[in-house]
């Protein structure tokens, strides 16, 4: 989308001057996490389009998931979602945003890396926590870079809070999640509708706390690999177990 690229390039030039970009990169390196307010990462009107497309996709193509994943210590994935293929087949703006060189370029400057496509089933997912106890339990990402777009957020007393332990390592045979929780401080972040956050997802152990009550928390998850990744093969058992 040529108009999308022009819009994003202009927006990023104005929203991220050199000094701010430097601070963003330092914070991301330090915490494995960086929050963007509404209208900061992308223009507010574009975010509204993402919300509208996601709402329609959820209404027409969502699938309920209630699973526990062995490679992350049997942590829970209780939610409804729309798969990457469902988004590609029935959406437009989300796929265009994922492919945007302008967006990848900005995120790459913050990460000090070059972003690339990951496995197509992990390009993007729409997730909706909506029932008492729904949660996205402790886990790491298969790939290093994730942006979570907060499409609808509950009040803080209803749960759905992001918790992170940065600079950790995922041993899929022995994840030791409880040991990481005991040994490290847990950083907690609350987000409101319209915000987004950038996560170093392969080295940040993270979860979303369980929902309290029948209230929705809706997010769009977009994920990228590193162009410098030397792995010959990436395993996807978490995605297959929870979302395929």
PDB file of C-alpha atoms in Angstrom:
ATOM      1  CA  UNK A   1       0.000   0.000   0.000  1.00  0.00           C
ATOM      2  CA  UNK A   2       1.864   3.040  -1.292  1.00  0.00           C
ATOM      3  CA  UNK A   3      -0.281   5.496   0.664  1.00  0.00           C
ATOM      4  CA  UNK A   4       0.322   3.524   3.851  1.00  0.00           C
ATOM      5  CA  UNK A   5       4.099   3.733   3.400  1.00  0.00           C
ATOM      6  CA  UNK A   6       4.035   7.450   2.766  1.00  0.00           C
ATOM      7  CA  UNK A   7       1.800   7.982   5.799  1.00  0.00           C
ATOM      8  CA  UNK A   8       4.041   5.935   8.079  1.00  0.00           C
ATOM      9  CA  UNK A   9       7.302   7.422   6.845  1.00  0.00           C
ATOM     10  CA  UNK A  10       6.054  10.944   7.475  1.00  0.00           C
ATOM     11  CA  UNK A  11       4.567  10.006  10.826  1.00  0.00           C
ATOM     12  CA  UNK A  12       7.731   8.270  12.068  1.00  0.00           C
ATOM     13  CA  UNK A  13       9.938  11.149  10.957  1.00  0.00           C
ATOM     14  CA  UNK A  14       7.862  13.539  13.067  1.00  0.00           C
ATOM     15  CA  UNK A  15       7.155  11.234  16.028  1.00  0.00           C
ATOM     16  CA  UNK A  16      10.659   9.797  16.500  1.00  0.00           C
ATOM     17  CA  UNK A  17      13.414  12.410  16.290  1.00  0.00           C
ATOM     18  CA  UNK A  18      16.952  11.135  16.802  1.00  0.00           C
ATOM     19  CA  UNK A  19      17.170  11.759  20.541  1.00  0.00           C
ATOM     20  CA  UNK A  20      13.842  10.049  21.228  1.00  0.00           C
ATOM     21  CA  UNK A  21      14.815   7.097  19.047  1.00  0.00           C
ATOM     22  CA  UNK A  22      18.044   6.733  21.035  1.00  0.00           C
ATOM     23  CA  UNK A  23      16.114   6.649  24.320  1.00  0.00           C
ATOM     24  CA  UNK A  24      13.663   4.112  22.906  1.00  0.00           C
ATOM     25  CA  UNK A  25      16.536   1.828  21.863  1.00  0.00           C
ATOM     26  CA  UNK A  26      18.163   2.080  25.289  1.00  0.00           C
ATOM     27  CA  UNK A  27      14.911   1.277  27.095  1.00  0.00           C
ATOM     28  CA  UNK A  28      14.159  -1.665  24.827  1.00  0.00           C
ATOM     29  CA  UNK A  29      17.654  -3.083  25.346  1.00  0.00           C
ATOM     30  CA  UNK A  30      17.410  -2.652  29.113  1.00  0.00           C
ATOM     31  CA  UNK A  31      13.878  -3.952  29.711  1.00  0.00           C
ATOM     32  CA  UNK A  32      13.014  -6.066  26.667  1.00  0.00           C
ATOM     33  CA  UNK A  33       9.874  -3.912  26.527  1.00  0.00           C
ATOM     34  CA  UNK A  34       8.827  -0.537  25.157  1.00  0.00           C
ATOM     35  CA  UNK A  35       5.353   1.055  25.326  1.00  0.00           C
ATOM     36  CA  UNK A  36       3.842   3.375  22.722  1.00  0.00           C
ATOM     37  CA  UNK A  37       0.865   5.637  23.406  1.00  0.00           C
ATOM     38  CA  UNK A  38      -2.109   6.009  21.060  1.00  0.00           C
ATOM     39  CA  UNK A  39      -1.050   7.724  17.848  1.00  0.00           C
ATOM     40  CA  UNK A  40       2.665   7.232  18.522  1.00  0.00           C
ATOM     41  CA  UNK A  41       3.707   4.058  16.680  1.00  0.00           C
ATOM     42  CA  UNK A  42       1.119   4.576  13.945  1.00  0.00           C
ATOM     43  CA  UNK A  43      -1.379   7.416  13.375  1.00  0.00           C
ATOM     44  CA  UNK A  44      -4.544   7.177  15.471  1.00  0.00           C
ATOM     45  CA  UNK A  45      -6.805   6.931  12.417  1.00  0.00           C
ATOM     46  CA  UNK A  46      -4.831   3.912  11.176  1.00  0.00           C
ATOM     47  CA  UNK A  47      -5.113   2.280  14.595  1.00  0.00           C
ATOM     48  CA  UNK A  48      -8.887   2.781  14.390  1.00  0.00           C
ATOM     49  CA  UNK A  49      -8.886   0.877  11.081  1.00  0.00           C
ATOM     50  CA  UNK A  50      -6.991  -1.992  12.701  1.00  0.00           C
ATOM     51  CA  UNK A  51      -9.554  -2.105  15.515  1.00  0.00           C
ATOM     52  CA  UNK A  52     -12.480  -2.132  13.070  1.00  0.00           C
ATOM     53  CA  UNK A  53     -10.967  -4.905  10.941  1.00  0.00           C
ATOM     54  CA  UNK A  54     -10.113  -6.988  14.013  1.00  0.00           C
ATOM     55  CA  UNK A  55     -13.620  -6.662  15.466  1.00  0.00           C
ATOM     56  CA  UNK A  56     -15.142  -7.910  12.235  1.00  0.00           C
ATOM     57  CA  UNK A  57     -12.677 -10.806  11.977  1.00  0.00           C
ATOM     58  CA  UNK A  58     -13.369 -11.853  15.560  1.00  0.00           C
ATOM     59  CA  UNK A  59     -17.102 -11.774  14.976  1.00  0.00           C
ATOM     60  CA  UNK A  60     -16.921 -13.892  11.835  1.00  0.00           C
ATOM     61  CA  UNK A  61     -13.839 -16.118  12.153  1.00  0.00           C
ATOM     62  CA  UNK A  62     -12.761 -16.583  15.784  1.00  0.00           C
ATOM     63  CA  UNK A  63     -11.979 -19.986  17.299  1.00  0.00           C
ATOM     64  CA  UNK A  64     -12.140 -20.806  21.017  1.00  0.00           C
ATOM     65  CA  UNK A  65      -8.919 -22.229  22.569  1.00  0.00           C
ATOM     66  CA  UNK A  66      -8.539 -23.856  25.983  1.00  0.00           C
ATOM     67  CA  UNK A  67      -5.188 -25.628  26.105  1.00  0.00           C
ATOM     68  CA  UNK A  68      -2.092 -26.067  28.281  1.00  0.00           C
ATOM     69  CA  UNK A  69       1.325 -26.097  26.609  1.00  0.00           C
ATOM     70  CA  UNK A  70       3.953 -28.625  27.732  1.00  0.00           C
ATOM     71  CA  UNK A  71       7.032 -26.709  26.527  1.00  0.00           C
ATOM     72  CA  UNK A  72       6.125 -23.746  28.747  1.00  0.00           C
ATOM     73  CA  UNK A  73       5.488 -25.761  31.908  1.00  0.00           C
ATOM     74  CA  UNK A  74       1.843 -26.512  31.024  1.00  0.00           C
ATOM     75  CA  UNK A  75       0.927 -22.819  31.221  1.00  0.00           C
ATOM     76  CA  UNK A  76      -2.612 -22.003  30.094  1.00  0.00           C
ATOM     77  CA  UNK A  77      -3.901 -20.514  26.850  1.00  0.00           C
ATOM     78  CA  UNK A  78      -7.586 -19.790  27.469  1.00  0.00           C
ATOM     79  CA  UNK A  79      -8.976 -17.385  24.847  1.00  0.00           C
ATOM     80  CA  UNK A  80     -10.636 -16.957  21.454  1.00  0.00           C
ATOM     81  CA  UNK A  81      -8.564 -16.004  18.417  1.00  0.00           C
ATOM     82  CA  UNK A  82      -8.377 -15.463  14.679  1.00  0.00           C
ATOM     83  CA  UNK A  83      -5.491 -17.277  12.986  1.00  0.00           C
ATOM     84  CA  UNK A  84      -2.946 -15.729  10.636  1.00  0.00           C
ATOM     85  CA  UNK A  85      -4.568 -17.489   7.693  1.00  0.00           C
ATOM     86  CA  UNK A  86      -7.971 -16.155   8.697  1.00  0.00           C
ATOM     87  CA  UNK A  87      -6.566 -12.622   8.816  1.00  0.00           C
ATOM     88  CA  UNK A  88      -4.864 -13.002   5.426  1.00  0.00           C
ATOM     89  CA  UNK A  89      -7.979 -14.452   3.809  1.00  0.00           C
ATOM     90  CA  UNK A  90     -10.497 -11.969   5.175  1.00  0.00           C
ATOM     91  CA  UNK A  91      -8.576  -8.821   6.183  1.00  0.00           C
ATOM     92  CA  UNK A  92      -6.444  -6.175   4.488  1.00  0.00           C
ATOM     93  CA  UNK A  93      -4.963  -3.479   6.713  1.00  0.00           C
ATOM     94  CA  UNK A  94      -3.327  -5.858   9.221  1.00  0.00           C
ATOM     95  CA  UNK A  95      -1.409  -7.726   6.521  1.00  0.00           C
ATOM     96  CA  UNK A  96      -0.313  -4.453   4.918  1.00  0.00           C
ATOM     97  CA  UNK A  97       0.887  -3.105   8.262  1.00  0.00           C
ATOM     98  CA  UNK A  98       2.850  -6.288   8.952  1.00  0.00           C
ATOM     99  CA  UNK A  99       4.619  -6.051   5.590  1.00  0.00           C
ATOM    100  CA  UNK A 100       5.354  -2.322   5.893  1.00  0.00           C
ATOM    101  CA  UNK A 101       9.059  -1.488   5.353  1.00  0.00           C
ATOM    102  CA  UNK A 102       8.543   1.771   7.254  1.00  0.00           C
ATOM    103  CA  UNK A 103       7.234   0.016  10.364  1.00  0.00           C
ATOM    104  CA  UNK A 104       9.924  -2.664  10.223  1.00  0.00           C
ATOM    105  CA  UNK A 105      12.572  -0.025   9.697  1.00  0.00           C
ATOM    106  CA  UNK A 106      11.542   1.926  12.794  1.00  0.00           C
ATOM    107  CA  UNK A 107      11.346  -1.187  14.958  1.00  0.00           C
ATOM    108  CA  UNK A 108      14.717  -2.323  13.597  1.00  0.00           C
ATOM    109  CA  UNK A 109      16.325   0.959  14.653  1.00  0.00           C
ATOM    110  CA  UNK A 110      14.928   0.496  18.157  1.00  0.00           C
ATOM    111  CA  UNK A 111      16.060  -3.135  18.318  1.00  0.00           C
ATOM    112  CA  UNK A 112      19.454  -2.574  16.662  1.00  0.00           C
ATOM    113  CA  UNK A 113      18.603  -5.326  14.189  1.00  0.00           C
ATOM    114  CA  UNK A 114      16.911  -5.960  10.855  1.00  0.00           C
ATOM    115  CA  UNK A 115      13.414  -7.441  11.054  1.00  0.00           C
ATOM    116  CA  UNK A 116      12.278 -10.170   8.667  1.00  0.00           C
ATOM    117  CA  UNK A 117       9.239 -12.368   8.095  1.00  0.00           C
ATOM    118  CA  UNK A 118       8.837 -15.197  10.578  1.00  0.00           C
ATOM    119  CA  UNK A 119       6.887 -18.407   9.917  1.00  0.00           C
ATOM    120  CA  UNK A 120       3.680 -17.359   8.181  1.00  0.00           C
ATOM    121  CA  UNK A 121       1.416 -18.822  10.879  1.00  0.00           C
ATOM    122  CA  UNK A 122       3.042 -16.465  13.412  1.00  0.00           C
ATOM    123  CA  UNK A 123       2.862 -13.269  11.349  1.00  0.00           C
ATOM    124  CA  UNK A 124      -0.195 -12.110  13.263  1.00  0.00           C
ATOM    125  CA  UNK A 125      -2.983 -13.316  15.543  1.00  0.00           C
ATOM    126  CA  UNK A 126      -5.999 -11.613  17.063  1.00  0.00           C
ATOM    127  CA  UNK A 127      -6.559 -12.791  20.640  1.00  0.00           C
ATOM    128  CA  UNK A 128      -9.591 -12.137  22.825  1.00  0.00           C
ATOM    129  CA  UNK A 129      -9.724 -12.896  26.539  1.00  0.00           C
ATOM    130  CA  UNK A 130     -13.395 -12.779  27.463  1.00  0.00           C
ATOM    131  CA  UNK A 131     -14.274 -15.217  30.254  1.00  0.00           C
ATOM    132  CA  UNK A 132     -13.463 -15.410  33.946  1.00  0.00           C
ATOM    133  CA  UNK A 133      -9.973 -16.934  34.202  1.00  0.00           C
ATOM    134  CA  UNK A 134      -9.023 -16.454  30.540  1.00  0.00           C
ATOM    135  CA  UNK A 135      -5.277 -15.952  30.301  1.00  0.00           C
ATOM    136  CA  UNK A 136      -2.217 -16.158  28.089  1.00  0.00           C
ATOM    137  CA  UNK A 137       0.050 -17.985  30.538  1.00  0.00           C
ATOM    138  CA  UNK A 138       3.811 -17.734  31.050  1.00  0.00           C
ATOM    139  CA  UNK A 139       5.747 -18.252  27.835  1.00  0.00           C
ATOM    140  CA  UNK A 140       8.496 -17.064  25.516  1.00  0.00           C
ATOM    141  CA  UNK A 141       8.188 -16.360  21.779  1.00  0.00           C
ATOM    142  CA  UNK A 142       9.653 -18.497  19.023  1.00  0.00           C
ATOM    143  CA  UNK A 143      10.943 -15.288  17.417  1.00  0.00           C
ATOM    144  CA  UNK A 144      12.614 -12.207  18.892  1.00  0.00           C
ATOM    145  CA  UNK A 145      10.308  -9.319  17.976  1.00  0.00           C
ATOM    146  CA  UNK A 146       6.649  -8.867  18.820  1.00  0.00           C
ATOM    147  CA  UNK A 147       4.375  -5.839  18.785  1.00  0.00           C
ATOM    148  CA  UNK A 148       1.144  -6.169  20.731  1.00  0.00           C
ATOM    149  CA  UNK A 149      -1.581  -3.702  19.722  1.00  0.00           C
ATOM    150  CA  UNK A 150      -4.149  -3.108  22.485  1.00  0.00           C
ATOM    151  CA  UNK A 151      -7.473  -3.031  20.660  1.00  0.00           C
ATOM    152  CA  UNK A 152      -9.712  -3.155  23.728  1.00  0.00           C
ATOM    153  CA  UNK A 153      -8.490  -3.062  27.318  1.00  0.00           C
ATOM    154  CA  UNK A 154     -10.402  -3.796  30.515  1.00  0.00           C
ATOM    155  CA  UNK A 155     -10.092  -1.662  33.622  1.00  0.00           C
ATOM    156  CA  UNK A 156      -7.065  -2.664  35.681  1.00  0.00           C
ATOM    157  CA  UNK A 157      -9.183  -4.355  38.363  1.00  0.00           C
ATOM    158  CA  UNK A 158     -10.407  -6.883  35.764  1.00  0.00           C
ATOM    159  CA  UNK A 159      -6.947  -8.398  35.131  1.00  0.00           C
ATOM    160  CA  UNK A 160      -5.241  -8.774  31.777  1.00  0.00           C
ATOM    161  CA  UNK A 161      -2.007  -7.173  33.032  1.00  0.00           C
ATOM    162  CA  UNK A 162       1.260  -7.938  31.225  1.00  0.00           C
ATOM    163  CA  UNK A 163       4.001  -9.400  33.427  1.00  0.00           C
ATOM    164  CA  UNK A 164       7.599  -9.821  32.257  1.00  0.00           C
ATOM    165  CA  UNK A 165      10.934 -11.259  33.337  1.00  0.00           C
ATOM    166  CA  UNK A 166      13.496  -9.988  30.773  1.00  0.00           C
ATOM    167  CA  UNK A 167      16.862 -11.502  29.855  1.00  0.00           C
ATOM    168  CA  UNK A 168      15.804 -15.119  30.356  1.00  0.00           C
ATOM    169  CA  UNK A 169      16.349 -18.283  28.298  1.00  0.00           C
ATOM    170  CA  UNK A 170      13.795 -20.803  27.078  1.00  0.00           C
ATOM    171  CA  UNK A 171      14.844 -24.420  27.525  1.00  0.00           C
ATOM    172  CA  UNK A 172      11.900 -26.219  25.933  1.00  0.00           C
ATOM    173  CA  UNK A 173      12.804 -29.517  27.590  1.00  0.00           C
ATOM    174  CA  UNK A 174      13.080 -27.941  31.051  1.00  0.00           C
ATOM    175  CA  UNK A 175      11.559 -24.437  31.053  1.00  0.00           C
ATOM    176  CA  UNK A 176      11.875 -23.901  34.851  1.00  0.00           C
ATOM    177  CA  UNK A 177       9.317 -21.117  34.812  1.00  0.00           C
ATOM    178  CA  UNK A 178       8.608 -21.337  38.540  1.00  0.00           C
ATOM    179  CA  UNK A 179      12.337 -21.033  39.276  1.00  0.00           C
ATOM    180  CA  UNK A 180      12.582 -17.900  37.116  1.00  0.00           C
ATOM    181  CA  UNK A 181       9.600 -16.423  38.995  1.00  0.00           C
ATOM    182  CA  UNK A 182      11.235 -17.095  42.354  1.00  0.00           C
ATOM    183  CA  UNK A 183      14.690 -15.872  41.328  1.00  0.00           C
ATOM    184  CA  UNK A 184      13.779 -12.654  39.519  1.00  0.00           C
ATOM    185  CA  UNK A 185      11.686  -9.523  39.976  1.00  0.00           C
ATOM    186  CA  UNK A 186       8.531  -9.514  37.868  1.00  0.00           C
ATOM    187  CA  UNK A 187       7.762  -6.294  36.001  1.00  0.00           C
ATOM    188  CA  UNK A 188       4.065  -5.580  35.502  1.00  0.00           C
ATOM    189  CA  UNK A 189       2.570  -3.263  32.895  1.00  0.00           C
ATOM    190  CA  UNK A 190      -1.005  -2.085  32.438  1.00  0.00           C
ATOM    191  CA  UNK A 191      -2.172  -0.865  29.026  1.00  0.00           C
ATOM    192  CA  UNK A 192      -5.216   1.039  27.805  1.00  0.00           C
ATOM    193  CA  UNK A 193      -7.024   0.835  24.492  1.00  0.00           C
ATOM    194  CA  UNK A 194      -4.973   2.360  21.666  1.00  0.00           C
ATOM    195  CA  UNK A 195      -1.547   1.688  23.151  1.00  0.00           C
ATOM    196  CA  UNK A 196       0.973  -0.812  21.771  1.00  0.00           C
ATOM    197  CA  UNK A 197       4.147  -2.371  23.097  1.00  0.00           C
ATOM    198  CA  UNK A 198       7.305  -3.812  21.544  1.00  0.00           C
ATOM    199  CA  UNK A 199       8.631  -6.959  23.226  1.00  0.00           C
ATOM    200  CA  UNK A 200      11.925  -8.861  22.943  1.00  0.00           C
ATOM    201  CA  UNK A 201       9.785 -11.939  23.064  1.00  0.00           C
ATOM    202  CA  UNK A 202      12.349 -14.741  22.752  1.00  0.00           C
ATOM    203  CA  UNK A 203      14.296 -13.631  25.854  1.00  0.00           C
ATOM    204  CA  UNK A 204      11.466 -12.132  27.914  1.00  0.00           C
ATOM    205  CA  UNK A 205       9.408 -14.618  29.895  1.00  0.00           C
ATOM    206  CA  UNK A 206       5.941 -13.082  29.950  1.00  0.00           C
ATOM    207  CA  UNK A 207       2.261 -13.655  30.561  1.00  0.00           C
ATOM    208  CA  UNK A 208      -1.097 -11.880  30.752  1.00  0.00           C
ATOM    209  CA  UNK A 209      -2.731 -12.247  34.174  1.00  0.00           C
ATOM    210  CA  UNK A 210      -6.104 -14.051  34.311  1.00  0.00           C
ATOM    211  CA  UNK A 211      -9.259 -12.087  33.631  1.00  0.00           C
ATOM    212  CA  UNK A 212     -11.610 -11.277  36.493  1.00  0.00           C
ATOM    213  CA  UNK A 213     -15.181 -11.282  35.257  1.00  0.00           C
ATOM    214  CA  UNK A 214     -16.818 -11.493  31.856  1.00  0.00           C
ATOM    215  CA  UNK A 215     -15.009  -8.547  30.256  1.00  0.00           C
ATOM    216  CA  UNK A 216     -13.003  -8.452  27.005  1.00  0.00           C
ATOM    217  CA  UNK A 217      -9.305  -7.850  26.439  1.00  0.00           C
ATOM    218  CA  UNK A 218      -8.566  -7.825  22.693  1.00  0.00           C
ATOM    219  CA  UNK A 219      -5.106  -7.576  21.159  1.00  0.00           C
ATOM    220  CA  UNK A 220      -3.426  -7.944  17.789  1.00  0.00           C
ATOM    221  CA  UNK A 221      -0.123  -9.826  18.011  1.00  0.00           C
ATOM    222  CA  UNK A 222       2.390  -9.171  15.197  1.00  0.00           C
ATOM    223  CA  UNK A 223       5.669 -11.092  15.176  1.00  0.00           C
ATOM    224  CA  UNK A 224       8.943 -10.832  13.246  1.00  0.00           C
ATOM    225  CA  UNK A 225      12.182 -12.782  12.997  1.00  0.00           C
ATOM    226  CA  UNK A 226      15.661 -11.317  12.844  1.00  0.00           C
ATOM    227  CA  UNK A 227      17.252 -11.209   9.400  1.00  0.00           C
ATOM    228  CA  UNK A 228      20.458 -12.220  11.201  1.00  0.00           C
ATOM    229  CA  UNK A 229      18.985 -15.367  12.751  1.00  0.00           C
ATOM    230  CA  UNK A 230      21.355 -18.261  11.960  1.00  0.00           C
ATOM    231  CA  UNK A 231      19.049 -21.049  13.142  1.00  0.00           C
ATOM    232  CA  UNK A 232      18.474 -23.658  10.443  1.00  0.00           C
ATOM    233  CA  UNK A 233      15.124 -24.628  11.919  1.00  0.00           C
ATOM    234  CA  UNK A 234      12.688 -23.006  14.348  1.00  0.00           C
ATOM    235  CA  UNK A 235      10.306 -25.247  16.267  1.00  0.00           C
ATOM    236  CA  UNK A 236       6.697 -24.142  16.583  1.00  0.00           C
ATOM    237  CA  UNK A 237       5.143 -26.588  19.028  1.00  0.00           C
ATOM    238  CA  UNK A 238       3.647 -23.803  21.182  1.00  0.00           C
ATOM    239  CA  UNK A 239       1.872 -22.256  18.209  1.00  0.00           C
ATOM    240  CA  UNK A 240       0.717 -25.622  16.902  1.00  0.00           C
ATOM    241  CA  UNK A 241      -0.625 -26.659  20.305  1.00  0.00           C
ATOM    242  CA  UNK A 242      -2.415 -23.397  21.051  1.00  0.00           C
ATOM    243  CA  UNK A 243      -3.349 -21.658  17.815  1.00  0.00           C
ATOM    244  CA  UNK A 244      -3.312 -23.919  14.748  1.00  0.00           C
TER     245      UNK A 244
END
